[in-house]
Tab-separated table of C-alpha atoms in Angstrom:
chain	number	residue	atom	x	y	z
A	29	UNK	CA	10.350	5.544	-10.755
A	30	UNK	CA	8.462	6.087	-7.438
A	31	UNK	CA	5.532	7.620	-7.868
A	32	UNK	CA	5.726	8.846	-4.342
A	33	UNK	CA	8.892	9.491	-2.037
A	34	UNK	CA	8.657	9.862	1.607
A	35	UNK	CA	12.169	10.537	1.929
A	36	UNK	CA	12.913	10.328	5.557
A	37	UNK	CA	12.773	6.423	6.719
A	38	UNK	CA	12.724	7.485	10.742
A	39	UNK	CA	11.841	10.151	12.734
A	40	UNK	CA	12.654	10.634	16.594
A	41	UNK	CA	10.795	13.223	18.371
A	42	UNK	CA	10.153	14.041	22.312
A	43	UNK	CA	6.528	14.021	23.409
A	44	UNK	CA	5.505	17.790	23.016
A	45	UNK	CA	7.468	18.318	20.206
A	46	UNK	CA	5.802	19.546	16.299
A	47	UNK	CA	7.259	17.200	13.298
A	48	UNK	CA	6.338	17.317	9.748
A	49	UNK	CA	6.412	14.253	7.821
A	50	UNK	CA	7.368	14.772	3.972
A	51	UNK	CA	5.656	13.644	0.921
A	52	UNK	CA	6.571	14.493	-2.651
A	53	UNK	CA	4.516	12.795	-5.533
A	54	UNK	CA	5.196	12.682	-9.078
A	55	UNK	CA	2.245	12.173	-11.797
A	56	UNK	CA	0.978	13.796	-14.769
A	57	UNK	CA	-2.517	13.728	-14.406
A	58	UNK	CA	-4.350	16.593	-14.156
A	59	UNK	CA	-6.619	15.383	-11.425
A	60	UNK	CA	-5.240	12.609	-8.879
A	61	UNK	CA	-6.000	11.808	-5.388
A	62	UNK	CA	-3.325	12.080	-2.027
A	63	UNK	CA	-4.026	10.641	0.907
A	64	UNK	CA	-2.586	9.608	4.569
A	65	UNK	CA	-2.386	6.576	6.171
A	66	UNK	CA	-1.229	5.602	9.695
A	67	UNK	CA	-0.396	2.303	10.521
A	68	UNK	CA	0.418	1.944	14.424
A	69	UNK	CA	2.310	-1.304	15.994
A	70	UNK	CA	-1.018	-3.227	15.829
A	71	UNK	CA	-0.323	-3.267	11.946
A	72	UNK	CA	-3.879	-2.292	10.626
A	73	UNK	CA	-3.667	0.825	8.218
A	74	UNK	CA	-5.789	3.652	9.383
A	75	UNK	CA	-7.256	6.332	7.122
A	76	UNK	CA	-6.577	9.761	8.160
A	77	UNK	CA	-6.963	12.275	5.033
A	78	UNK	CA	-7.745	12.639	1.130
A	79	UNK	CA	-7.244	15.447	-1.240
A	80	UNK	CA	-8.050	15.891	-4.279
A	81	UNK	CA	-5.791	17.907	-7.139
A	82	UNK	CA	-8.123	20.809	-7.178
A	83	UNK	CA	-8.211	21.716	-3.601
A	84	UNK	CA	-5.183	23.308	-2.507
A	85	UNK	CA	-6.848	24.562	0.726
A	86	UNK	CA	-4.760	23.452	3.792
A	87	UNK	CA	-6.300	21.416	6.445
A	88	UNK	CA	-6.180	20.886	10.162
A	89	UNK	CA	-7.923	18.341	12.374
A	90	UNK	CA	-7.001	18.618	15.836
A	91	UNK	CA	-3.355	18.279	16.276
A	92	UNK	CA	-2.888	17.271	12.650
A	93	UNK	CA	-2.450	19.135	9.653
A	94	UNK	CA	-1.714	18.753	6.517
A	95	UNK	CA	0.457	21.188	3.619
A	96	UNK	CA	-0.604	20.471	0.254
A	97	UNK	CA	1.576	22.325	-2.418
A	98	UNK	CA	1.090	21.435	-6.344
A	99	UNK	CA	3.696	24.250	-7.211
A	100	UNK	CA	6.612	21.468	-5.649
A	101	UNK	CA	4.354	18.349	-5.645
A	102	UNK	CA	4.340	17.865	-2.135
A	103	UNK	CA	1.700	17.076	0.836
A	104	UNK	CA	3.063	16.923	3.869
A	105	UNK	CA	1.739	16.631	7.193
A	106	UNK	CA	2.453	18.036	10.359
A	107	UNK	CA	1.421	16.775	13.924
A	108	UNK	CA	1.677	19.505	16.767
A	109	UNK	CA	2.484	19.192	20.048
A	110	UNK	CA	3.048	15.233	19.564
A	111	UNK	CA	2.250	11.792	21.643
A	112	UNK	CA	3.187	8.898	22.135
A	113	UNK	CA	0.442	7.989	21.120
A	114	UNK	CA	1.594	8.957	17.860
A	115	UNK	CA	3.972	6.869	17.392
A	116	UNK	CA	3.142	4.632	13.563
A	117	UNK	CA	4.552	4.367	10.490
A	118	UNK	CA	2.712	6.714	7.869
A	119	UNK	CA	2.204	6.111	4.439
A	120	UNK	CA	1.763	8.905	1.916
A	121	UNK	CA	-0.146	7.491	-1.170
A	122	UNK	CA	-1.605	8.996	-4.633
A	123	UNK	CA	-3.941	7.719	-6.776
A	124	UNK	CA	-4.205	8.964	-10.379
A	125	UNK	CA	-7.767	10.188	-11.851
A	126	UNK	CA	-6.777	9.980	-15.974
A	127	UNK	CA	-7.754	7.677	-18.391
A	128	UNK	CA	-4.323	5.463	-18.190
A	129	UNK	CA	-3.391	2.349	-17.171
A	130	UNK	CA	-2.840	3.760	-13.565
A	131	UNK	CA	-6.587	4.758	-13.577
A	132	UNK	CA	-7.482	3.759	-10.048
A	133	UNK	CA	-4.657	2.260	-8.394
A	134	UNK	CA	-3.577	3.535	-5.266
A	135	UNK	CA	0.323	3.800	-4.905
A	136	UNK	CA	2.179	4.037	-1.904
A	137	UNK	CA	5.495	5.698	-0.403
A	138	UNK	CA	8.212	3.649	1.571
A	139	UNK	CA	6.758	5.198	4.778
A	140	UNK	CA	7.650	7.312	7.931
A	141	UNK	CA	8.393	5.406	11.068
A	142	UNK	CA	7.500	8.015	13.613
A	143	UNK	CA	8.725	7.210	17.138
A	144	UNK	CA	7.547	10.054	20.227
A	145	UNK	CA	9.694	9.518	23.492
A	146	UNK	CA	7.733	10.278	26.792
B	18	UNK	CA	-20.472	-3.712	10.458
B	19	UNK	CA	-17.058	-5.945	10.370
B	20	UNK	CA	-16.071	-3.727	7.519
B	21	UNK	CA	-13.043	-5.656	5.935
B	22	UNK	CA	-12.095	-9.107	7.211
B	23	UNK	CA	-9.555	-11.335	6.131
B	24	UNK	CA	-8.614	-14.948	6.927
B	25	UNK	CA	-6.033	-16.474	7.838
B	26	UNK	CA	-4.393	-13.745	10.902
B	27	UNK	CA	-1.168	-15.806	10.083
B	28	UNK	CA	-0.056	-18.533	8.168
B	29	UNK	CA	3.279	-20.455	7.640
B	30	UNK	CA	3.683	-22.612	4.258
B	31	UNK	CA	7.042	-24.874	2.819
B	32	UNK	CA	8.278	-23.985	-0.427
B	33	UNK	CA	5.844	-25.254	-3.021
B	34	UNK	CA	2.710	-25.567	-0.715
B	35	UNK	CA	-0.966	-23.728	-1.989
B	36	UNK	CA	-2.871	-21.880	0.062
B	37	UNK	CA	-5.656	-19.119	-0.696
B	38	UNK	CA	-6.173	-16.025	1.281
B	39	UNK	CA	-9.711	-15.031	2.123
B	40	UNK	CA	-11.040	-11.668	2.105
B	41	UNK	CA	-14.946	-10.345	2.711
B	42	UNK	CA	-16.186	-6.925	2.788
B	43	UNK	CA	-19.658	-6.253	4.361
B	44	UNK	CA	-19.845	-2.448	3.415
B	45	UNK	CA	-21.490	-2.983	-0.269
B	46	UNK	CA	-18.261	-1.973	-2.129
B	47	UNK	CA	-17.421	-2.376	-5.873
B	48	UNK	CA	-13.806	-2.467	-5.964
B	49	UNK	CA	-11.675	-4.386	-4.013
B	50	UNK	CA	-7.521	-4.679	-3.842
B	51	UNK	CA	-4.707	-6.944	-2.798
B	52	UNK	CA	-1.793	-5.789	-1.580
B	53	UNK	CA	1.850	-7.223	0.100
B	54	UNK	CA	3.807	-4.797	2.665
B	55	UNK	CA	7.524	-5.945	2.737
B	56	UNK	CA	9.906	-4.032	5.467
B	57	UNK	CA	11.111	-0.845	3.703
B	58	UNK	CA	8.743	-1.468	0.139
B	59	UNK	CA	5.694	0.442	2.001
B	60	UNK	CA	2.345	-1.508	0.000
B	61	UNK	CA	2.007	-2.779	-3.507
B	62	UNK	CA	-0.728	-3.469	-5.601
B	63	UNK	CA	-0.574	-7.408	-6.578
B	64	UNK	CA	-4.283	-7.869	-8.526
B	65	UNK	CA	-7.657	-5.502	-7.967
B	66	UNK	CA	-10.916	-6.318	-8.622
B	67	UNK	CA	-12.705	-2.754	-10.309
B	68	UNK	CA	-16.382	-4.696	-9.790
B	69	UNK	CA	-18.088	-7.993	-9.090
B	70	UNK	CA	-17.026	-9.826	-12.468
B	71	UNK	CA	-13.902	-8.298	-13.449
B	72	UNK	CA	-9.987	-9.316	-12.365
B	73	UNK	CA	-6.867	-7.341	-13.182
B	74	UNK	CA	-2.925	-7.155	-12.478
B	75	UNK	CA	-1.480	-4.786	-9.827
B	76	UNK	CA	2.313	-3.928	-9.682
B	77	UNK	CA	3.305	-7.457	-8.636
B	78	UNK	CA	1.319	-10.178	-9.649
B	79	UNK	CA	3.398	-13.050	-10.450
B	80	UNK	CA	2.780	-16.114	-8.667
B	81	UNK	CA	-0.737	-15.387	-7.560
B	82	UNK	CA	-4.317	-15.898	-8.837
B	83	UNK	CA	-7.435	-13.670	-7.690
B	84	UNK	CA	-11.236	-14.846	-7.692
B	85	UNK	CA	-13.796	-12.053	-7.158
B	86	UNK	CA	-16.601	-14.649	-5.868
B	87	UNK	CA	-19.435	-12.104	-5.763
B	88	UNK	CA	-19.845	-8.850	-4.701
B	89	UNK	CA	-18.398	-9.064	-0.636
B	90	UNK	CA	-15.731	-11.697	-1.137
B	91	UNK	CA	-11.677	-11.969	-3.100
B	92	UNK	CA	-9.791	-14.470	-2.680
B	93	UNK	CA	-5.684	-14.728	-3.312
B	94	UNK	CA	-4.005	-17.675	-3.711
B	95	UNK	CA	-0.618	-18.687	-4.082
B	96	UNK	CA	-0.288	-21.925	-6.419
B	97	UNK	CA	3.118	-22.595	-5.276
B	98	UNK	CA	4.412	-20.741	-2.261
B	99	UNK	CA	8.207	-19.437	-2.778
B	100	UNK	CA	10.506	-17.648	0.028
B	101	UNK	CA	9.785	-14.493	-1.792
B	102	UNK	CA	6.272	-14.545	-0.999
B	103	UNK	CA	6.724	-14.008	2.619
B	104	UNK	CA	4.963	-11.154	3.827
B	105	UNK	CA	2.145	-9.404	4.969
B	106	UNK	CA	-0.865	-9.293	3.014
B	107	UNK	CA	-3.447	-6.651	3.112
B	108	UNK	CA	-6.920	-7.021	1.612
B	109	UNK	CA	-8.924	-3.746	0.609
B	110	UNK	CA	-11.998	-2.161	-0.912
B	111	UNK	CA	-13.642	0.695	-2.085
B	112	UNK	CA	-16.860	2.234	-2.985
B	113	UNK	CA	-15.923	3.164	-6.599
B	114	UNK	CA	-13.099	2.811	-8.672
B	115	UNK	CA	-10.918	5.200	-10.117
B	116	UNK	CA	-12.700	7.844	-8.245
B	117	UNK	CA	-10.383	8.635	-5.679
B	118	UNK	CA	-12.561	6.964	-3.231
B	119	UNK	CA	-10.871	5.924	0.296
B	120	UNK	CA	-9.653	2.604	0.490
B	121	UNK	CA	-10.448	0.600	3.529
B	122	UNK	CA	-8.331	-2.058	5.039
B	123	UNK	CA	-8.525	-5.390	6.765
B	124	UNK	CA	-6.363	-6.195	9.221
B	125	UNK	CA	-3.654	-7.920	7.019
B	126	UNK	CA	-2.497	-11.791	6.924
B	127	UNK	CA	1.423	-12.618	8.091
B	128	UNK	CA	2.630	-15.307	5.595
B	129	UNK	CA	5.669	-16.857	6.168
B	130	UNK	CA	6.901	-19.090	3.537
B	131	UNK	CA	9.827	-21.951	4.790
């Protein structure tokens, strides 16, 4: 089972425009680590955030923002007033913080292909 | 500060050809990571190195081998390159492991196997 599902493949938006990008994770580890990654055309991966279980607080930087909700497992993150600049595929990912077997490894989601029209 | 490099940028092998994937980090990390990226799969976790000395399996490890030569460089190599193996290949590390730590990337190698 996926770990983590970043259920929409593609997004279209027009330059201006606010989009959220979903994230739903799955573990049962009490303390476990989400993060964001962008990857633009040029293919390197770019960090952009990391939370950890026990901070709940929302966070904004800039345009960005991100929505993190243990009640329905999810961290999603919104970009306002979007570029074209923008334009990546972002990776949701969790890492798990227990003792198991999963101690350490960061898993990914399938990704968002985000495309902003001028 | 190169951060994480990797070597080969691209690389194109026939079916049953070896080849080993360099990776060096230059930020004084313990843990370092190999991953693959197939269209639609988003990143998986093939072997990881938790610290200088130690070697383990990822997600997908069959067909490859790992070396953690000291402390800055893993290697990946493919004893016998199949189709399947085509992909891009993403070397990372991190300061601790298990500790939630951010991952940093290299730039990724493009393998293409005939």
């Amino acid at each position: 089972a996926q770990k983590v599902t970043q259920a929409q493949t593609e997004i279209s938006v027009v330059e201006k425009e606010d989009v959220t990008l979903d994230c739903v994770y799955e573990t049962r580890d009490t303390t476990y680590y989400l993060f964001w990654y962008k990857q633009p055309p040029s293919g390197e991966l770019v960090f952009l955030i990391r939370r950890n279980s026990f901070d709940e607080q929302n966070e904004i930087s800039g345009r960005y923002s991100w929505n993190f909700q243990k009640s329905t497992s999810s961290f999603n993150f919104t970009i306002t007033a979007s570029q074209v600049v923008d334009s990546a595929v972002y990776f949701c990912a969790l890492s798990e913080g227990g003792r198991g077997s999963t101690l350490g490894r960061l898993y990914f989601g399938r990704g968002t292909q985000l495309t902003v029209w001028p | 500060n190169a951060g994480v490099t990797q070597t080969p940028k691209f690389q194109v092998l026939k079916t049953g050809q070896s080849m080993t994937l360099q990776c060096a980090q230059d930020m004084n990390h313990n843990s370092m990571y190999w991953y693959r990226q197939d269209p639609g799969m988003g990143l998986r976790l093939i072997y990881y190195s938790a610290s200088e000395g130690t070697t383990d399996k990822g997600e997908v490890p069959n067909g490859y081998n790992v070396s953690r030569l000291n402390k800055r460089e893993f290697s990946l190599r493919l004893e016998s390159a199949a189709p399947s193996q085509t992909s891009v290949y993403f070397c990372a590390s991190s300061e601790r492991w298990g500790s939630g730590d951010e991952q940093f990337f290299g730039p990724g190698t493009r393998l293409t196997v005939l």
